[in-house]
Short mmCIF file of C-alpha atoms in Angstrom, two decimals:
data_model
loop_
_atom_site.label_atom_id
_atom_site.label_comp_id
_atom_site.label_asym_id
_atom_site.label_seq_id
_atom_site.Cartn_x
_atom_site.Cartn_y
_atom_site.Cartn_z
CA MET A 3 -13.88 -46.82 -15.81
CA PRO A 4 -16.93 -45.69 -16.89
CA LEU A 5 -18.78 -42.78 -16.14
CA PRO A 6 -21.73 -42.42 -14.11
CA ALA A 7 -25.03 -43.19 -16.05
CA ARG A 8 -26.27 -39.04 -14.76
CA ARG A 9 -23.00 -37.88 -15.81
CA THR A 10 -22.05 -38.78 -19.51
CA LEU A 11 -21.32 -36.08 -21.60
CA PRO A 12 -23.31 -35.49 -24.35
CA THR A 13 -21.72 -35.93 -28.18
CA LEU A 14 -21.39 -32.44 -28.40
CA ALA A 15 -19.29 -31.41 -25.29
CA LEU A 16 -17.32 -34.82 -26.87
CA ALA A 17 -16.41 -33.33 -29.79
CA LEU A 18 -15.65 -29.64 -29.09
CA ILE A 19 -13.34 -31.03 -25.39
CA PRO A 20 -10.17 -32.07 -28.84
CA ARG A 21 -10.42 -28.50 -29.89
CA ALA A 22 -9.98 -26.75 -26.38
CA VAL A 23 -7.39 -28.88 -25.35
CA ALA A 24 -5.93 -27.66 -29.21
CA LEU A 25 -6.94 -24.23 -27.95
CA ASN A 26 -5.19 -24.29 -24.81
CA LEU A 27 -1.77 -25.57 -26.63
CA ALA A 28 -2.46 -22.60 -29.86
CA LEU A 29 -3.01 -19.51 -27.78
CA GLY A 30 0.38 -19.50 -27.24
CA ALA A 31 1.76 -18.78 -31.11
CA VAL A 32 -1.11 -15.68 -30.17
CA VAL A 33 0.64 -15.15 -26.25
CA GLY A 34 4.19 -15.26 -28.42
CA ALA A 35 3.51 -13.09 -31.25
CA LEU A 36 2.01 -10.44 -28.95
CA LYS A 37 4.75 -10.79 -26.62
CA LEU A 38 2.61 -11.31 -23.32
CA PRO A 39 3.58 -11.69 -19.77
CA VAL A 40 1.00 -14.86 -19.77
CA TYR A 41 0.16 -17.92 -20.65
CA LEU A 42 -3.73 -18.67 -21.32
CA ASP A 43 -3.48 -22.25 -21.72
CA SER A 44 -6.69 -23.07 -19.81
CA VAL A 45 -9.13 -20.69 -22.14
CA GLY A 46 -9.98 -24.34 -23.69
CA THR A 47 -10.82 -25.82 -20.12
CA ILE A 48 -12.57 -22.61 -19.31
CA LEU A 49 -15.00 -22.41 -22.26
CA VAL A 50 -15.95 -25.90 -21.87
CA ALA A 51 -16.32 -25.60 -18.88
CA VAL A 52 -18.46 -22.93 -18.90
CA LEU A 53 -21.10 -24.47 -22.32
CA ALA A 54 -20.65 -28.04 -21.19
CA GLY A 55 -20.22 -27.69 -16.61
CA PRO A 56 -18.01 -28.68 -14.11
CA TRP A 57 -17.27 -32.11 -15.07
CA ALA A 58 -16.43 -31.40 -18.50
CA GLY A 59 -14.12 -28.96 -18.08
CA VAL A 60 -12.13 -31.16 -15.44
CA ILE A 61 -11.76 -34.02 -17.81
CA THR A 62 -10.97 -31.03 -20.53
CA GLY A 63 -7.83 -30.19 -17.96
CA ILE A 64 -6.41 -34.15 -17.37
CA VAL A 65 -7.15 -34.35 -21.26
CA SER A 66 -5.11 -30.59 -21.75
CA ASN A 67 -1.89 -31.68 -19.43
CA SER A 68 -1.87 -35.24 -20.34
CA VAL A 69 -1.48 -34.11 -24.04
CA LEU A 70 0.69 -31.44 -23.09
CA GLY A 71 2.75 -33.85 -21.53
CA LEU A 72 2.71 -36.51 -24.09
CA LEU A 73 3.88 -33.18 -26.50
CA VAL A 74 5.86 -30.67 -24.36
CA SER A 75 7.39 -32.14 -21.81
CA PRO A 76 6.46 -35.19 -19.10
CA ALA A 77 6.44 -32.18 -16.41
CA LEU A 78 3.54 -31.01 -16.99
CA PHE A 79 1.89 -34.41 -16.11
CA ALA A 80 2.63 -33.03 -12.32
CA PHE A 81 0.40 -30.42 -12.84
CA ILE A 82 -2.96 -32.11 -13.92
CA PRO A 83 -4.26 -31.46 -10.41
CA VAL A 84 -3.87 -27.37 -11.13
CA ALA A 85 -6.10 -28.24 -14.99
CA ILE A 86 -9.14 -30.28 -12.75
CA VAL A 87 -9.22 -27.10 -10.15
CA ILE A 88 -9.17 -24.86 -12.89
CA GLY A 89 -12.21 -26.53 -14.67
CA TRP A 90 -14.29 -27.56 -11.62
CA LEU A 91 -14.35 -23.99 -10.78
CA ALA A 92 -14.73 -22.19 -13.76
CA GLY A 93 -18.16 -25.00 -14.70
CA ILE A 94 -19.12 -23.66 -10.85
CA ALA A 95 -18.67 -20.52 -12.14
CA GLY A 96 -20.69 -20.81 -15.65
CA ARG A 97 -23.57 -22.55 -13.79
CA ALA A 98 -23.49 -19.90 -10.91
CA GLY A 99 -24.00 -17.80 -14.29
CA ALA A 100 -20.57 -15.84 -13.96
CA PHE A 101 -20.09 -15.32 -17.18
CA ALA A 102 -22.99 -13.53 -18.01
CA SER A 103 -21.36 -10.47 -17.45
CA LEU A 104 -17.37 -9.24 -18.17
CA ALA A 105 -17.13 -8.37 -14.23
CA GLY A 106 -18.70 -11.90 -13.11
CA ALA A 107 -15.97 -13.27 -15.43
CA ILE A 108 -13.31 -10.70 -13.78
CA ALA A 109 -14.91 -11.97 -10.21
CA ALA A 110 -14.78 -15.90 -11.73
CA GLY A 111 -10.93 -15.48 -13.44
CA LEU A 112 -10.08 -13.74 -9.66
CA VAL A 113 -10.74 -17.10 -7.60
CA ILE A 114 -10.04 -18.96 -10.25
CA GLY A 115 -6.25 -17.50 -10.39
CA VAL A 116 -5.62 -17.45 -7.03
CA ALA A 117 -7.61 -21.02 -6.65
CA ALA A 118 -5.25 -22.56 -9.09
CA ALA A 119 -1.96 -20.54 -8.37
CA LEU A 120 -2.01 -22.29 -4.53
CA ALA A 121 -2.64 -25.38 -5.70
CA SER A 122 0.21 -24.98 -8.19
CA ALA A 123 2.56 -23.44 -5.46
CA VAL A 124 1.96 -26.61 -3.34
CA ILE A 125 3.23 -28.74 -5.96
CA VAL A 126 5.93 -26.64 -7.12
CA ILE A 127 7.39 -26.57 -3.16
CA ALA A 128 6.97 -30.54 -3.13
CA LEU A 129 8.15 -31.86 -6.24
CA MET A 130 10.72 -28.98 -7.52
CA GLY A 131 11.66 -27.00 -4.28
CA GLY A 132 9.83 -23.97 -5.45
CA LEU A 133 11.00 -22.91 -8.41
CA THR A 134 10.34 -23.77 -11.44
CA ALA A 135 12.36 -22.66 -15.39
CA SER A 136 10.06 -20.35 -16.24
CA GLY A 137 9.54 -16.98 -16.05
CA THR A 138 7.31 -17.65 -12.30
CA GLY A 139 11.26 -19.17 -11.07
CA ILE A 140 12.71 -15.90 -12.20
CA LEU A 141 9.66 -14.12 -10.78
CA THR A 142 9.99 -16.27 -7.15
CA ILE A 143 13.64 -15.48 -6.89
CA ALA A 144 12.66 -11.60 -7.26
CA ILE A 145 10.27 -12.05 -4.45
CA ARG A 146 12.56 -13.30 -2.86
CA ALA A 147 15.45 -11.10 -3.41
CA THR A 148 13.03 -8.29 -2.41
CA LEU A 149 10.80 -9.20 0.78
CA GLY A 150 13.39 -11.29 2.29
CA VAL A 151 10.30 -13.93 2.11
CA SER A 152 10.67 -17.85 1.96
CA VAL A 153 10.86 -19.98 -0.86
CA ASP A 154 7.73 -21.37 -0.40
CA SER A 155 5.91 -18.02 0.40
CA ALA A 156 8.02 -16.49 -2.27
CA ALA A 157 6.44 -19.51 -4.67
CA LYS A 158 2.82 -19.34 -3.45
CA ILE A 159 2.73 -14.97 -3.94
CA ALA A 160 4.78 -15.42 -7.72
CA ALA A 161 1.95 -18.39 -8.37
CA ILE A 162 -0.77 -15.79 -7.22
CA ALA A 163 0.60 -12.89 -9.11
CA THR A 164 1.24 -14.95 -12.31
CA ASP A 165 -2.09 -16.78 -12.30
CA ALA A 166 -3.77 -13.43 -11.20
CA LEU A 167 -3.37 -11.60 -14.12
CA ASP A 168 -3.43 -14.92 -16.54
CA LYS A 169 -6.69 -16.24 -15.11
CA PRO A 170 -8.85 -13.34 -15.33
CA LEU A 171 -7.57 -12.64 -18.85
CA SER A 172 -8.61 -16.33 -19.88
CA CYS A 173 -11.62 -15.87 -18.18
CA VAL A 174 -12.11 -12.04 -20.31
CA LEU A 175 -11.34 -13.86 -23.61
CA VAL A 176 -14.53 -16.69 -22.68
CA TYR A 177 -16.84 -14.00 -21.76
CA LEU A 178 -16.20 -11.56 -25.14
CA VAL A 179 -16.31 -15.75 -27.03
CA LEU A 180 -19.29 -16.76 -25.18
CA GLU A 181 -20.68 -13.19 -26.48
CA ARG A 182 -20.04 -13.60 -30.44
CA LEU A 183 -21.38 -17.08 -30.10
CA PRO A 184 -23.84 -18.16 -32.49
CA ARG A 185 -27.49 -18.27 -29.96
CA ARG A 186 -28.18 -21.48 -31.59
CA LEU A 187 -24.70 -23.03 -30.87
CA SER A 188 -24.74 -21.82 -26.99
CA ALA A 189 -28.60 -23.17 -27.03
CA ARG A 190 -27.84 -26.07 -28.42
CA PHE A 191 -24.97 -26.69 -25.20
CA ARG A 192 -27.23 -25.14 -22.73
CA ARG A 193 -30.18 -28.13 -23.89
CA ALA A 194 -27.35 -31.18 -23.91
CA THR A 195 -25.83 -30.26 -20.59
CA ALA A 196 -29.05 -29.29 -18.92
CA MET B 20 7.89 -42.67 -34.90
CA THR B 21 9.19 -45.92 -34.42
CA SER B 22 11.39 -46.90 -31.27
CA ALA B 23 12.41 -50.41 -29.91
CA LEU B 24 9.95 -49.89 -27.73
CA ASP B 25 8.06 -51.18 -30.43
CA ARG B 26 8.53 -54.36 -29.22
CA TRP B 27 6.85 -54.32 -25.94
CA ASN B 28 3.14 -53.21 -25.27
CA PRO B 29 2.30 -50.10 -24.20
CA LEU B 30 1.41 -50.72 -20.68
CA THR B 31 5.05 -52.93 -19.71
CA PRO B 32 6.87 -49.45 -20.49
CA LEU B 33 4.16 -47.21 -19.10
CA ALA B 34 3.89 -49.16 -15.40
CA ALA B 35 7.90 -48.66 -15.74
CA ALA B 36 7.64 -45.68 -15.48
CA VAL B 37 5.45 -44.99 -13.06
CA ALA B 38 6.71 -47.10 -10.80
CA MET B 39 10.06 -45.38 -11.37
CA VAL B 40 9.37 -42.12 -10.80
CA LEU B 41 7.32 -43.25 -7.51
CA ALA B 42 10.86 -45.25 -6.57
CA ALA B 43 12.42 -42.00 -6.89
CA PHE B 44 10.51 -39.69 -4.76
CA ALA B 45 9.80 -42.78 -2.30
CA GLY B 46 13.02 -44.68 -2.29
CA PRO B 47 16.21 -43.57 0.04
CA GLN B 48 18.01 -40.75 -1.16
CA PRO B 49 20.09 -39.64 -3.13
CA TYR B 50 21.13 -43.24 -4.32
CA ALA B 51 17.08 -44.40 -5.60
CA PRO B 52 17.13 -40.97 -7.93
CA VAL B 53 20.19 -41.53 -9.36
CA LEU B 54 19.43 -45.60 -10.15
CA VAL B 55 15.97 -44.38 -11.75
CA LEU B 56 17.77 -41.26 -14.01
CA ALA B 57 20.92 -44.00 -14.83
CA VAL B 58 18.26 -46.43 -15.77
CA ALA B 59 15.91 -44.41 -17.63
CA LEU B 60 19.22 -42.69 -19.96
CA LEU B 61 20.08 -46.27 -20.35
CA VAL B 62 17.09 -48.02 -21.98
CA ALA B 63 16.21 -44.33 -23.61
CA ILE B 64 19.89 -45.44 -25.22
CA ALA B 65 19.32 -49.25 -26.25
CA SER B 66 16.05 -47.60 -27.55
CA GLY B 67 17.91 -45.71 -29.81
CA ILE B 68 15.93 -42.45 -28.22
CA GLY B 69 19.04 -41.96 -25.83
CA PHE B 70 19.41 -37.99 -27.35
CA LYS B 71 15.55 -37.21 -27.41
CA VAL B 72 15.09 -38.53 -23.48
CA THR B 73 18.13 -37.12 -22.65
CA ALA B 74 17.83 -33.07 -24.16
CA LEU B 75 14.10 -33.16 -22.87
CA THR B 76 15.69 -33.77 -19.64
CA ALA B 77 18.20 -31.34 -19.65
CA LEU B 78 16.08 -28.68 -20.72
CA VAL B 79 14.06 -29.17 -17.27
CA VAL B 80 16.72 -29.94 -14.95
CA LEU B 81 19.67 -27.69 -16.30
CA PRO B 82 18.27 -24.83 -15.48
CA ALA B 83 16.19 -25.84 -12.33
CA PHE B 84 19.32 -26.60 -10.58
CA ALA B 85 20.32 -23.10 -11.73
CA LEU B 86 18.08 -21.58 -10.25
CA LEU B 87 17.99 -23.19 -7.28
CA VAL B 88 21.86 -22.41 -6.59
CA LEU B 89 21.34 -19.38 -8.14
CA LEU B 90 18.47 -18.46 -5.15
CA ALA B 91 20.35 -20.37 -2.67
CA ALA B 92 24.06 -18.67 -2.78
CA ALA B 93 22.19 -15.11 -4.29
CA PHE B 94 19.36 -14.47 -1.80
CA PRO B 95 20.12 -16.94 1.86
CA ASP B 96 17.62 -16.33 4.79
CA ALA B 97 18.36 -12.90 5.74
CA ALA B 98 18.10 -14.19 9.97
CA THR B 99 21.24 -16.74 8.92
CA ALA B 100 23.19 -16.02 6.62
CA GLN B 101 25.35 -13.42 4.67
CA ARG B 102 24.89 -13.01 0.58
CA GLN B 103 27.84 -14.98 -1.24
CA TRP B 104 28.05 -15.01 -4.82
CA VAL B 105 29.94 -18.58 -5.03
CA PRO B 106 27.06 -21.41 -3.56
CA SER B 107 28.01 -23.03 -0.20
CA ARG B 108 28.47 -27.42 -0.14
CA ALA B 109 25.03 -27.48 1.20
CA ALA B 110 23.07 -25.52 -1.72
CA VAL B 111 24.64 -27.53 -4.23
CA LEU B 112 23.64 -30.36 -2.66
CA ASP B 113 19.55 -29.18 -1.52
CA ALA B 114 19.96 -27.93 -5.83
CA LEU B 115 21.13 -31.87 -6.39
CA ALA B 116 18.55 -33.25 -5.11
CA VAL B 117 16.25 -31.95 -5.73
CA SER B 118 16.93 -31.93 -9.63
CA LEU B 119 18.10 -35.43 -9.85
CA ARG B 120 14.53 -36.40 -8.37
CA LEU B 121 12.97 -34.50 -11.02
CA GLY B 122 15.43 -35.51 -13.21
CA ALA B 123 14.85 -38.99 -12.30
CA ALA B 124 10.96 -38.68 -13.47
CA ILE B 125 11.39 -36.54 -16.34
CA ALA B 126 13.43 -39.63 -17.69
CA ALA B 127 11.56 -42.43 -16.88
CA LEU B 128 8.25 -40.72 -18.25
CA GLY B 129 10.14 -39.43 -21.21
CA VAL B 130 11.14 -42.35 -22.20
CA VAL B 131 6.91 -43.29 -22.21
CA VAL B 132 6.49 -39.65 -23.81
CA VAL B 133 9.19 -40.43 -27.24
CA GLY B 134 9.36 -43.95 -27.34
CA VAL B 135 6.06 -45.33 -27.24
CA ALA B 136 3.74 -43.76 -29.88
CA PRO B 137 0.20 -42.40 -28.23
CA ARG B 138 -2.03 -43.79 -30.45
CA ARG B 139 -0.60 -47.48 -29.76
CA LEU B 140 -0.42 -46.59 -26.36
CA THR B 141 -4.20 -45.60 -26.34
CA ARG B 142 -5.09 -48.73 -28.19
CA ALA B 143 -3.69 -50.15 -25.32
CA LEU B 144 -5.16 -49.09 -22.86
CA ALA B 145 -8.58 -49.26 -24.70
CA ALA B 146 -8.13 -53.15 -24.78
CA ARG B 147 -7.55 -53.05 -20.38
CA GLY B 148 -10.99 -51.70 -20.58
CA LEU B 149 -10.68 -47.77 -20.64
CA PRO B 150 -13.93 -46.52 -22.65
CA ALA B 151 -13.92 -45.15 -25.76
CA TRP B 152 -14.78 -41.77 -24.61
CA ALA B 153 -11.62 -41.60 -23.16
CA ALA B 154 -10.07 -43.41 -26.52
CA TYR B 155 -11.36 -41.08 -28.40
CA LEU B 156 -10.87 -37.68 -26.32
CA VAL B 157 -6.67 -38.32 -26.20
CA ILE B 158 -6.54 -39.53 -29.86
CA ALA B 159 -8.62 -36.77 -31.52
CA SER B 160 -6.77 -34.12 -29.41
CA LEU B 161 -3.17 -34.84 -30.49
CA GLU B 162 -4.56 -34.71 -33.59
CA ALA B 163 -6.10 -31.70 -33.50
CA VAL B 164 -3.52 -29.87 -31.98
CA PRO B 165 -1.19 -29.04 -35.38
CA ASP B 166 -4.25 -27.76 -36.95
CA ALA B 167 -5.52 -25.31 -34.41
CA ARG B 168 -1.56 -24.66 -34.46
CA ARG B 169 -1.69 -24.16 -38.63
CA ARG B 170 -4.76 -21.72 -37.82
CA ALA B 171 -3.51 -19.20 -35.11
CA ASP B 172 -0.49 -19.13 -37.03
CA ASP B 173 -3.05 -18.70 -39.87
CA VAL B 174 -5.39 -15.75 -37.85
CA ILE B 175 -2.30 -13.66 -36.85
CA ASP B 176 -1.01 -13.54 -40.47
CA ALA B 177 -4.66 -12.25 -41.51
CA GLN B 178 -4.81 -10.16 -38.63
CA ARG B 179 -1.66 -8.84 -39.25
CA CYS B 180 -2.72 -8.02 -42.83
CA ARG B 181 -5.08 -6.10 -41.79
CA GLY B 182 -3.63 -3.76 -39.61
CA VAL B 183 -4.29 -5.30 -35.68
CA PRO B 184 -1.18 -3.82 -34.29
CA VAL B 185 1.25 -7.06 -33.67
CA GLY B 186 5.15 -7.54 -32.51
CA LYS B 187 7.64 -4.93 -32.17
CA GLY B 188 6.70 -1.34 -31.32
CA THR B 189 3.37 -1.88 -29.75
CA GLY B 190 2.39 -0.78 -26.07
CA MET B 191 1.50 -3.26 -23.90
CA ARG B 192 -2.43 -1.76 -24.00
CA GLY B 193 -2.23 -2.18 -27.50
CA ARG B 194 -1.10 -5.87 -27.59
CA LEU B 195 -3.52 -6.23 -25.29
CA ARG B 196 -6.40 -4.56 -27.30
CA ALA B 197 -5.66 -6.64 -30.20
CA LEU B 198 -5.38 -10.33 -27.78
CA PRO B 199 -9.40 -10.61 -28.94
CA ALA B 200 -8.77 -9.77 -32.41
CA LEU B 201 -6.32 -12.40 -32.61
CA ALA B 202 -7.70 -15.33 -29.98
CA GLY B 203 -11.83 -14.47 -31.08
CA PRO B 204 -11.33 -16.34 -34.38
CA LEU B 205 -9.42 -19.03 -33.46
CA ILE B 206 -11.60 -20.17 -30.22
CA VAL B 207 -15.18 -18.97 -32.22
CA GLY B 208 -14.16 -21.13 -35.29
CA LEU B 209 -13.24 -24.11 -33.28
CA VAL B 210 -16.21 -24.06 -31.27
CA THR B 211 -18.18 -23.89 -34.81
CA GLU B 212 -16.37 -26.63 -35.67
CA SER B 213 -17.08 -28.53 -33.31
CA GLU B 214 -20.71 -29.51 -34.02
CA GLU B 215 -19.67 -30.81 -37.59
CA ARG B 216 -17.42 -33.01 -35.18
CA ALA B 217 -21.00 -33.60 -33.36
CA LEU B 218 -22.45 -34.19 -36.43
CA ALA B 219 -20.42 -36.71 -37.50
CA LEU B 220 -20.33 -39.03 -34.46
CA ASP B 221 -23.71 -39.32 -33.98
CA ALA B 222 -24.22 -39.74 -37.39
CA ARG B 223 -21.96 -42.93 -36.84
CA ALA B 224 -23.70 -43.63 -34.21
CA PHE B 225 -20.85 -43.09 -31.54
CA ASP B 226 -21.46 -44.85 -28.50
CA PRO B 227 -19.16 -43.39 -25.31
CA ARG B 228 -19.95 -46.04 -23.46
CA ALA B 229 -18.90 -49.26 -25.88
CA SER B 230 -15.55 -50.89 -25.52
CA ARG B 231 -14.20 -51.54 -28.97
CA THR B 232 -13.23 -54.57 -30.74
CA ALA B 233 -9.47 -53.62 -32.06
CA LEU B 234 -8.69 -54.40 -36.17
CA ALA B 235 -5.04 -55.28 -34.82
CA PRO B 236 -4.82 -55.94 -30.83
CA ILE B 237 -1.66 -55.56 -29.74
CA ALA B 238 -0.35 -58.62 -28.17
CA ASP B 239 0.00 -58.76 -24.38
CA PRO B 240 2.18 -61.85 -23.75
CA SER B 241 2.18 -63.54 -20.98
CA ALA B 242 5.46 -62.34 -19.37
CA GLU B 243 4.72 -59.07 -19.92
CA ARG B 244 1.81 -59.33 -17.96
CA TRP B 245 3.75 -61.42 -14.85
CA ALA B 246 6.58 -58.47 -15.71
CA ARG B 247 4.15 -55.40 -14.68
CA ARG B 248 2.39 -57.63 -11.64
CA VAL B 249 6.34 -57.51 -10.15
CA ILE B 250 7.10 -54.29 -10.79
CA TRP B 251 3.87 -52.85 -8.95
CA LEU B 252 4.56 -55.73 -6.19
CA ALA B 253 7.97 -54.11 -6.06
CA LEU B 254 6.91 -50.43 -6.25
CA ALA B 255 4.66 -51.84 -3.66
CA ALA B 256 7.21 -53.21 -0.92
CA VAL B 257 8.78 -49.61 -1.46
CA ILE B 258 6.26 -47.83 -0.47
CA ALA B 259 5.08 -50.25 2.74
CA TRP B 260 9.37 -49.56 3.38
CA ARG B 261 8.98 -45.32 3.30
CA LEU B 262 5.79 -45.44 5.45
CA ARG B 263 6.68 -47.59 7.88
CA GLU B 264 10.44 -45.49 8.24
CA PHE B 265 8.08 -42.69 8.58
CA ALA B 266 5.37 -44.20 11.42
CA GLN B 267 9.03 -45.82 13.01
CA SER B 268 10.00 -42.04 12.87
CA LEU B 269 7.16 -40.40 14.37
CA THR B 270 7.10 -43.08 17.12
CA ILE B 271 11.01 -42.19 18.28
CA THR B 272 9.61 -38.26 17.95
#
């Protein structure tokens, strides 16, 4: 379906999105090298959303999870709605000026993290019985064991605990990158997406 | 890579896979997922991609099954059951039901993911009206991934040489401090590169809305077009049947 006339992505955004998708995957190498307990697999999506707006963020999220599904595991197709939530909220936060300060970026990351966690918990509960074969799955078991809550509640708490660390850190990275980005380039994005 | 599925128009295995995933969840349980899983694995084996699809499925399903059984056995509802390290029959059956549905979906999509070249699939979708911008995004993303991974490794090596603390022996705070030094150059490099790519697209008068004419169109025989229609009809029938059952259950309660 063609994009509505008002929502045509500028060429600059079209050129950035594939690099952002690749970034979502490539940052896994950095996380692996530093052995950090986070994913950082949405930095590219958040960056595009802040630079080019919510619509571009949504498209980046869809393409990113589709490419991940093709390259890593088809299970990741199921999490496309989560990527849409992240892209849309990051774009809204960017338009609201949240990424103009470090505190704003952290606050945006917390909001995005909670929303993404709730969206992913719904998918994990509906399709996978509340558990994924990942660190979050182990955390779900640990939460159920220690707090004695139901699997569904444990899955939601585990998702929020994971994303409440991951998304603010992703947003801080985006904020630091925006600070270091050549002003000429940021201005080009602003002009292209105005 | 090539597989026996390359003889088909990529839209046909894609339609079959999507229908099989939905059938595994909407069809009668546990027969539908068992049937979908068996058919997907048989198709994969017949197409010469049996090992890859089986491995892909097992990598997701076996840990999920083990975790679900562990969860049910070791940490049952506090109000209703005692902790028991040998899982109950009901717990195993529940875990099996979830894992079978998941396995059926992964195997069905895995046949397409492993057996159909993404570039060919995108060309077939473009021939059916996928706009140029969407086709460009998928193809360019797939091509950008290996380059970005290589660049990430280069940045990690370069920063390690400059003394940025990476790996064992570094505390969590030190590793978090090292994150901008490793991720920053990678992200800034990819963003600035996108400006050059945008110039190249503009120079070629790239029109995001245009539908492109393929140099070598992918054949779409009428038999396959009919097969896809039958697949969608069968799927609609399964969903309608399940909705009817759901409506009846609401009436009874």
